[in-house]
mmCIF file of C-alpha atoms in Angstrom:
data_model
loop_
_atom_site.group_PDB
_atom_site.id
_atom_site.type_symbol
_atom_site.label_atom_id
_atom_site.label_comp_id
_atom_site.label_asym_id
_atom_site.label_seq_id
_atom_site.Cartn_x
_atom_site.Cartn_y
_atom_site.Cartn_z
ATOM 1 C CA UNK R 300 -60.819 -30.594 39.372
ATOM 2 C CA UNK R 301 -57.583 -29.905 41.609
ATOM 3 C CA UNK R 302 -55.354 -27.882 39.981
ATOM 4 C CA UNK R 303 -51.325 -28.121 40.272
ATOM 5 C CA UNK R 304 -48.941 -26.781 42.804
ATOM 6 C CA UNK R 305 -47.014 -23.779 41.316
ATOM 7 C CA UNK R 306 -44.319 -22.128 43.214
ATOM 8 C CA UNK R 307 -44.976 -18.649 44.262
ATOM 9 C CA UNK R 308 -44.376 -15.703 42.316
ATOM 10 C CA UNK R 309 -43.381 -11.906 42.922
ATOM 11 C CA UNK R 310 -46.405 -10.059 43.730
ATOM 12 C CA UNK R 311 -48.132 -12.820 45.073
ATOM 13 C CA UNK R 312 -49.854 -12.368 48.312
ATOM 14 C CA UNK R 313 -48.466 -14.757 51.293
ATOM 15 C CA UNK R 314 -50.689 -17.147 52.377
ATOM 16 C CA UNK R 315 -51.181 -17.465 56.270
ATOM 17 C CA UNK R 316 -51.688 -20.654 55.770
ATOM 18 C CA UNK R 317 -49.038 -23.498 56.935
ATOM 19 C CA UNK R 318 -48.257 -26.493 55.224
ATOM 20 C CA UNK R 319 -46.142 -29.279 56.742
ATOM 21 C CA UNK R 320 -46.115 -31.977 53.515
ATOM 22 C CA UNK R 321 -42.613 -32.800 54.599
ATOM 23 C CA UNK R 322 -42.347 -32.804 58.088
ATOM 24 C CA UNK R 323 -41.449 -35.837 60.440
ATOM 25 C CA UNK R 324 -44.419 -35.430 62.292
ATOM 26 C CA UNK R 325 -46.638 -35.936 58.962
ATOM 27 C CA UNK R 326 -44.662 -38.898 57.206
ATOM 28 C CA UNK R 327 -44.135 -41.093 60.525
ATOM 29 C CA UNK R 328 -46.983 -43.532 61.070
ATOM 30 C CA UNK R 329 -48.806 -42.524 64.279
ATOM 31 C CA UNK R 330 -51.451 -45.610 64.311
ATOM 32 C CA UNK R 331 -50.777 -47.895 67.524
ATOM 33 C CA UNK R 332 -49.288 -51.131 66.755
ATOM 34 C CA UNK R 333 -51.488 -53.715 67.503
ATOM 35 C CA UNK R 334 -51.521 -57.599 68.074
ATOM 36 C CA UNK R 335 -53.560 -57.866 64.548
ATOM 37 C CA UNK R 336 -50.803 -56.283 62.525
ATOM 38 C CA UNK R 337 -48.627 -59.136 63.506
ATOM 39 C CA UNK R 338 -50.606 -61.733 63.060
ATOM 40 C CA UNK R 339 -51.574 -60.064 59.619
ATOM 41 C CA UNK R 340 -47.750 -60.337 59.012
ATOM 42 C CA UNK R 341 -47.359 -64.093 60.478
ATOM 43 C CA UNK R 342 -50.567 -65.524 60.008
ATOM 44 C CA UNK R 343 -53.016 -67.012 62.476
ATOM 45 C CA UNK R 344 -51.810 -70.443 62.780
ATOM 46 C CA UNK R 345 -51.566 -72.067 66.162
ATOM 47 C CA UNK R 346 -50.376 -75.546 66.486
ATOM 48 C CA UNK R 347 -52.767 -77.066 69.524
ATOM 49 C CA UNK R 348 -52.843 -80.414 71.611
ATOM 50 C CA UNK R 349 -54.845 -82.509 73.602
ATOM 51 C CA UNK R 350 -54.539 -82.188 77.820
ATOM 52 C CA UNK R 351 -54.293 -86.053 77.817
ATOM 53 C CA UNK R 352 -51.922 -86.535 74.815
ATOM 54 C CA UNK R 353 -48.413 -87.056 76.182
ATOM 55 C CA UNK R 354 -45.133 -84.928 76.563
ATOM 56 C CA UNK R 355 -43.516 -87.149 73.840
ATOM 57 C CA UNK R 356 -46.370 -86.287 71.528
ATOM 58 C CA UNK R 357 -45.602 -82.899 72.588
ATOM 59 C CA UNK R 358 -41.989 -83.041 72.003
ATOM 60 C CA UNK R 359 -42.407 -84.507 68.437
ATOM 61 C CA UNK R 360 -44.783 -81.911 67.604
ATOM 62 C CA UNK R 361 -42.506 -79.187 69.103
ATOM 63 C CA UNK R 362 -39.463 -80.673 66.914
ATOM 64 C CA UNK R 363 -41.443 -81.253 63.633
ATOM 65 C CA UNK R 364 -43.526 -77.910 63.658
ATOM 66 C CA UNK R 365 -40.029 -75.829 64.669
ATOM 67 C CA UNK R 366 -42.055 -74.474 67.572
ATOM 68 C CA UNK R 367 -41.252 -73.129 71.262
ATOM 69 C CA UNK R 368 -44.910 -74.106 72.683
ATOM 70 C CA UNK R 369 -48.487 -75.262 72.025
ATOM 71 C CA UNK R 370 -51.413 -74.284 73.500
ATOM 72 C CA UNK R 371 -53.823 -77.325 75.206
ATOM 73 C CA UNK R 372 -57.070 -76.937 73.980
ATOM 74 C CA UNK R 373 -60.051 -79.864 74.632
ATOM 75 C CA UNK R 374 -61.762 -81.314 71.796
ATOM 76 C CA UNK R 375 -64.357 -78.679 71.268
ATOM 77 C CA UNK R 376 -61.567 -75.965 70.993
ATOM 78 C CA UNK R 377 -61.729 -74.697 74.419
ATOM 79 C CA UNK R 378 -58.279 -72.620 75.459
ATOM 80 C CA UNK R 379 -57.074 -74.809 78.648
ATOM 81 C CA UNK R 380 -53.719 -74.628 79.189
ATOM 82 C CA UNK R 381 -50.327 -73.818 76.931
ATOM 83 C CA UNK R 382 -47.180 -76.293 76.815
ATOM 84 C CA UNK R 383 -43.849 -74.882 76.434
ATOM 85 C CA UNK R 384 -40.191 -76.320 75.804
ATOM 86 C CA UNK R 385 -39.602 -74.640 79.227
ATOM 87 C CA UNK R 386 -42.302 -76.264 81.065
ATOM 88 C CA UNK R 387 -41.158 -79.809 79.766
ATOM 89 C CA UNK R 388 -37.138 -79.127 80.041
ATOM 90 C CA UNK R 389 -38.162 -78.223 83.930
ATOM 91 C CA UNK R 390 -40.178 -81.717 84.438
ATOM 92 C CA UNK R 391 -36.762 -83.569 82.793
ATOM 93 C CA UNK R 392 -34.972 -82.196 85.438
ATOM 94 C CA UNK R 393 -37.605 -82.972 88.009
ATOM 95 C CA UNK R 394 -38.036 -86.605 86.992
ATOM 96 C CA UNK R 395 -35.879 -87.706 84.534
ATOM 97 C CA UNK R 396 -36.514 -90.804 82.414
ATOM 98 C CA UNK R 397 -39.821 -90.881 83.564
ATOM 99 C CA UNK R 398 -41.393 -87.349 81.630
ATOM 100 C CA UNK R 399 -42.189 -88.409 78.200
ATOM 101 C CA UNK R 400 -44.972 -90.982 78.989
ATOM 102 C CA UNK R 401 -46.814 -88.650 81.502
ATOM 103 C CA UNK R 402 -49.472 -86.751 80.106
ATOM 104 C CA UNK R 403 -49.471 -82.923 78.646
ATOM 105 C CA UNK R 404 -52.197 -81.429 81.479
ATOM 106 C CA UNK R 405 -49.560 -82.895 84.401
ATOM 107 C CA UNK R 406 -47.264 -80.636 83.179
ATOM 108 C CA UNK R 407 -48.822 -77.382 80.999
ATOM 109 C CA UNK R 408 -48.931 -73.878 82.426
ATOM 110 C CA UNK R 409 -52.790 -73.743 83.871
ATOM 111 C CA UNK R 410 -53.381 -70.126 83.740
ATOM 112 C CA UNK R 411 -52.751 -68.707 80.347
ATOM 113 C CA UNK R 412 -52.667 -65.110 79.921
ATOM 114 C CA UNK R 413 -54.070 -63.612 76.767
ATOM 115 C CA UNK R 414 -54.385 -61.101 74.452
ATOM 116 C CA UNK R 415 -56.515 -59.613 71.876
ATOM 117 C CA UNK R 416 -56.127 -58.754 68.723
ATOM 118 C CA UNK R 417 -56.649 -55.180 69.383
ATOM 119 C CA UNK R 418 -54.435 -54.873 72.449
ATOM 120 C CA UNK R 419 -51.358 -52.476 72.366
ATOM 121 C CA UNK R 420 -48.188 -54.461 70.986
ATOM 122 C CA UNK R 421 -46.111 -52.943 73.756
ATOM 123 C CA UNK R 422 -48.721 -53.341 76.653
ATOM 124 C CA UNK R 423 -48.752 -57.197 75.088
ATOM 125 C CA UNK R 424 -44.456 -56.976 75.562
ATOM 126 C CA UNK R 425 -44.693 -55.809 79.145
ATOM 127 C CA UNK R 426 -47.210 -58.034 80.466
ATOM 128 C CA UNK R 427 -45.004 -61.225 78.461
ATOM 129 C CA UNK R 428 -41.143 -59.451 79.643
ATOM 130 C CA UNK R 429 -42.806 -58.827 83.436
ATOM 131 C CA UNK R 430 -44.289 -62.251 83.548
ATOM 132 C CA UNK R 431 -41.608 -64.247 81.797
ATOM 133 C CA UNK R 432 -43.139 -65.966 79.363
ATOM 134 C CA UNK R 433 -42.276 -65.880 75.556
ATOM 135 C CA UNK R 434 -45.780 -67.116 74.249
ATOM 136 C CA UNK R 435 -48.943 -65.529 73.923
ATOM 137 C CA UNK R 436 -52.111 -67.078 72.622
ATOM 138 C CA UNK R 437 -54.697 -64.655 70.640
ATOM 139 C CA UNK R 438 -58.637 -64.669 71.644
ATOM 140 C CA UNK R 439 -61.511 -63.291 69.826
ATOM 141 C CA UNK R 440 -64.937 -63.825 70.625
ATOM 142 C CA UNK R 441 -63.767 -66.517 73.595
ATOM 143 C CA UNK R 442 -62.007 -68.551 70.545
ATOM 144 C CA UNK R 443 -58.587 -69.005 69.974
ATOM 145 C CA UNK R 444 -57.482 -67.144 66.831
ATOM 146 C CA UNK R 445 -53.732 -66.878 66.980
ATOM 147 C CA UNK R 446 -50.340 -66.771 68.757
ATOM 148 C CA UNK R 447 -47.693 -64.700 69.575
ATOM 149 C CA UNK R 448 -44.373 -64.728 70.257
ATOM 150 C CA UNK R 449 -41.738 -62.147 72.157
ATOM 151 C CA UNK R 450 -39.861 -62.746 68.778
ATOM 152 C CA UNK R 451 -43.060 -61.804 66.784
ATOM 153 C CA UNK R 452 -43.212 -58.545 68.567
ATOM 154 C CA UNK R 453 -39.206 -57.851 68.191
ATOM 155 C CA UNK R 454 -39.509 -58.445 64.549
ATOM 156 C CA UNK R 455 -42.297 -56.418 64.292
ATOM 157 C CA UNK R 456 -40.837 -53.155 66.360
ATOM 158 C CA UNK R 457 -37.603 -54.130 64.146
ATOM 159 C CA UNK R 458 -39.470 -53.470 60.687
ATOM 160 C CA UNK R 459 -41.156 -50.541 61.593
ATOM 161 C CA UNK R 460 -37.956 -48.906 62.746
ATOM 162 C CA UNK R 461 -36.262 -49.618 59.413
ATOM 163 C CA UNK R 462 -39.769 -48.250 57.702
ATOM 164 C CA UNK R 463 -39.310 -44.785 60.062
ATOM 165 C CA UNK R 464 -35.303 -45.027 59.215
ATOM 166 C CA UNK R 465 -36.335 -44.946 55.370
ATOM 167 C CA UNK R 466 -38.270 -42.544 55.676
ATOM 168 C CA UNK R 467 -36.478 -40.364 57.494
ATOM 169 C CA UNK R 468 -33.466 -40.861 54.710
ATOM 170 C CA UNK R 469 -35.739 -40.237 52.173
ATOM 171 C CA UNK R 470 -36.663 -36.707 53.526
ATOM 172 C CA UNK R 471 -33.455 -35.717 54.115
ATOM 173 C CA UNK R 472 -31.550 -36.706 50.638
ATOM 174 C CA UNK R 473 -35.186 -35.813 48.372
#
């Protein structure tokens, strides 16, 4: 059974031994952030269309679901393209009235980069900030398990510095 902590007394012999219970080394989290905490956080939801659905189906879904892109998967679930507000606002200007009949795989980034769940959250923010793209779908095992977002990742970073901030206020008032 562990006993208690009692202070030391007079005539106690000093005990070489170091603790660091309260130090900012010991009560900062050192675990690497990962894509799988966020999606933990958010959820693995990822809103998907068909390559020969059309940019007005896209646009409704876009609208409706509150979203910033879809990923373009075929029927069997297969990760084929991704579809973003960007990609359609730059066919608008490239042929306007004449964008919303034509079909999503005209039109939809080809070559998707993306990331696993274990990859390093900032690794995942420099490949998206270098390569200027905002969304990121999520693949396990060859399927598609999840998306996310520059915004997912800022959030993210954002919470654990108020967490460290806490913490670090807690150690020095207690």
């Amino acid at each position: 059974m562990p006993t208690s902590y009692q202070s030391p007394m007079r005539g106690d012999k000093k005990s070489e031994a170091k603790t660091t219970s309260q130090s900012t080394e010991t009560n900062t989290v050192k675990e690497v952030a990962t894509v799988a905490k966020v999606l933990e956080a958010k959820g693995g939801s990822v809103y998907t269309i068909g390559p020969d659905d059309t940019i007005k189906t896209a646009v409704t879904l876009l609208k409706d679901r509150r979203i910033g892109a879809l990923v373009v998967t075929t029927e069997d679930g297969a990760l084929v393209g991704i579809l973003s507000e960007r990609d359609i606002v730059r066919k608008l200007a490239e042929t306007p009235g004449q964008t919303l009949p034509q079909k999503v795989s005209d039109n939809m980034t080809h070559d998707v980069e993306t990331c696993g769940p274990d990859d390093n959250l900032i690794e995942v923010s420099r490949r998206m900030t270098k390569g200027t793209f905002r969304h990121m779908p999520v693949m396990e095992d060859g399927k598609l398990c999840g998306m996310i977002t520059i915004g997912d990742v800022v959030n993210y970073r954002l919470t654990e510095l108020e967490h460290e901030a806490l913490q670090l206020k807690q150690m020095i008032v207690g």
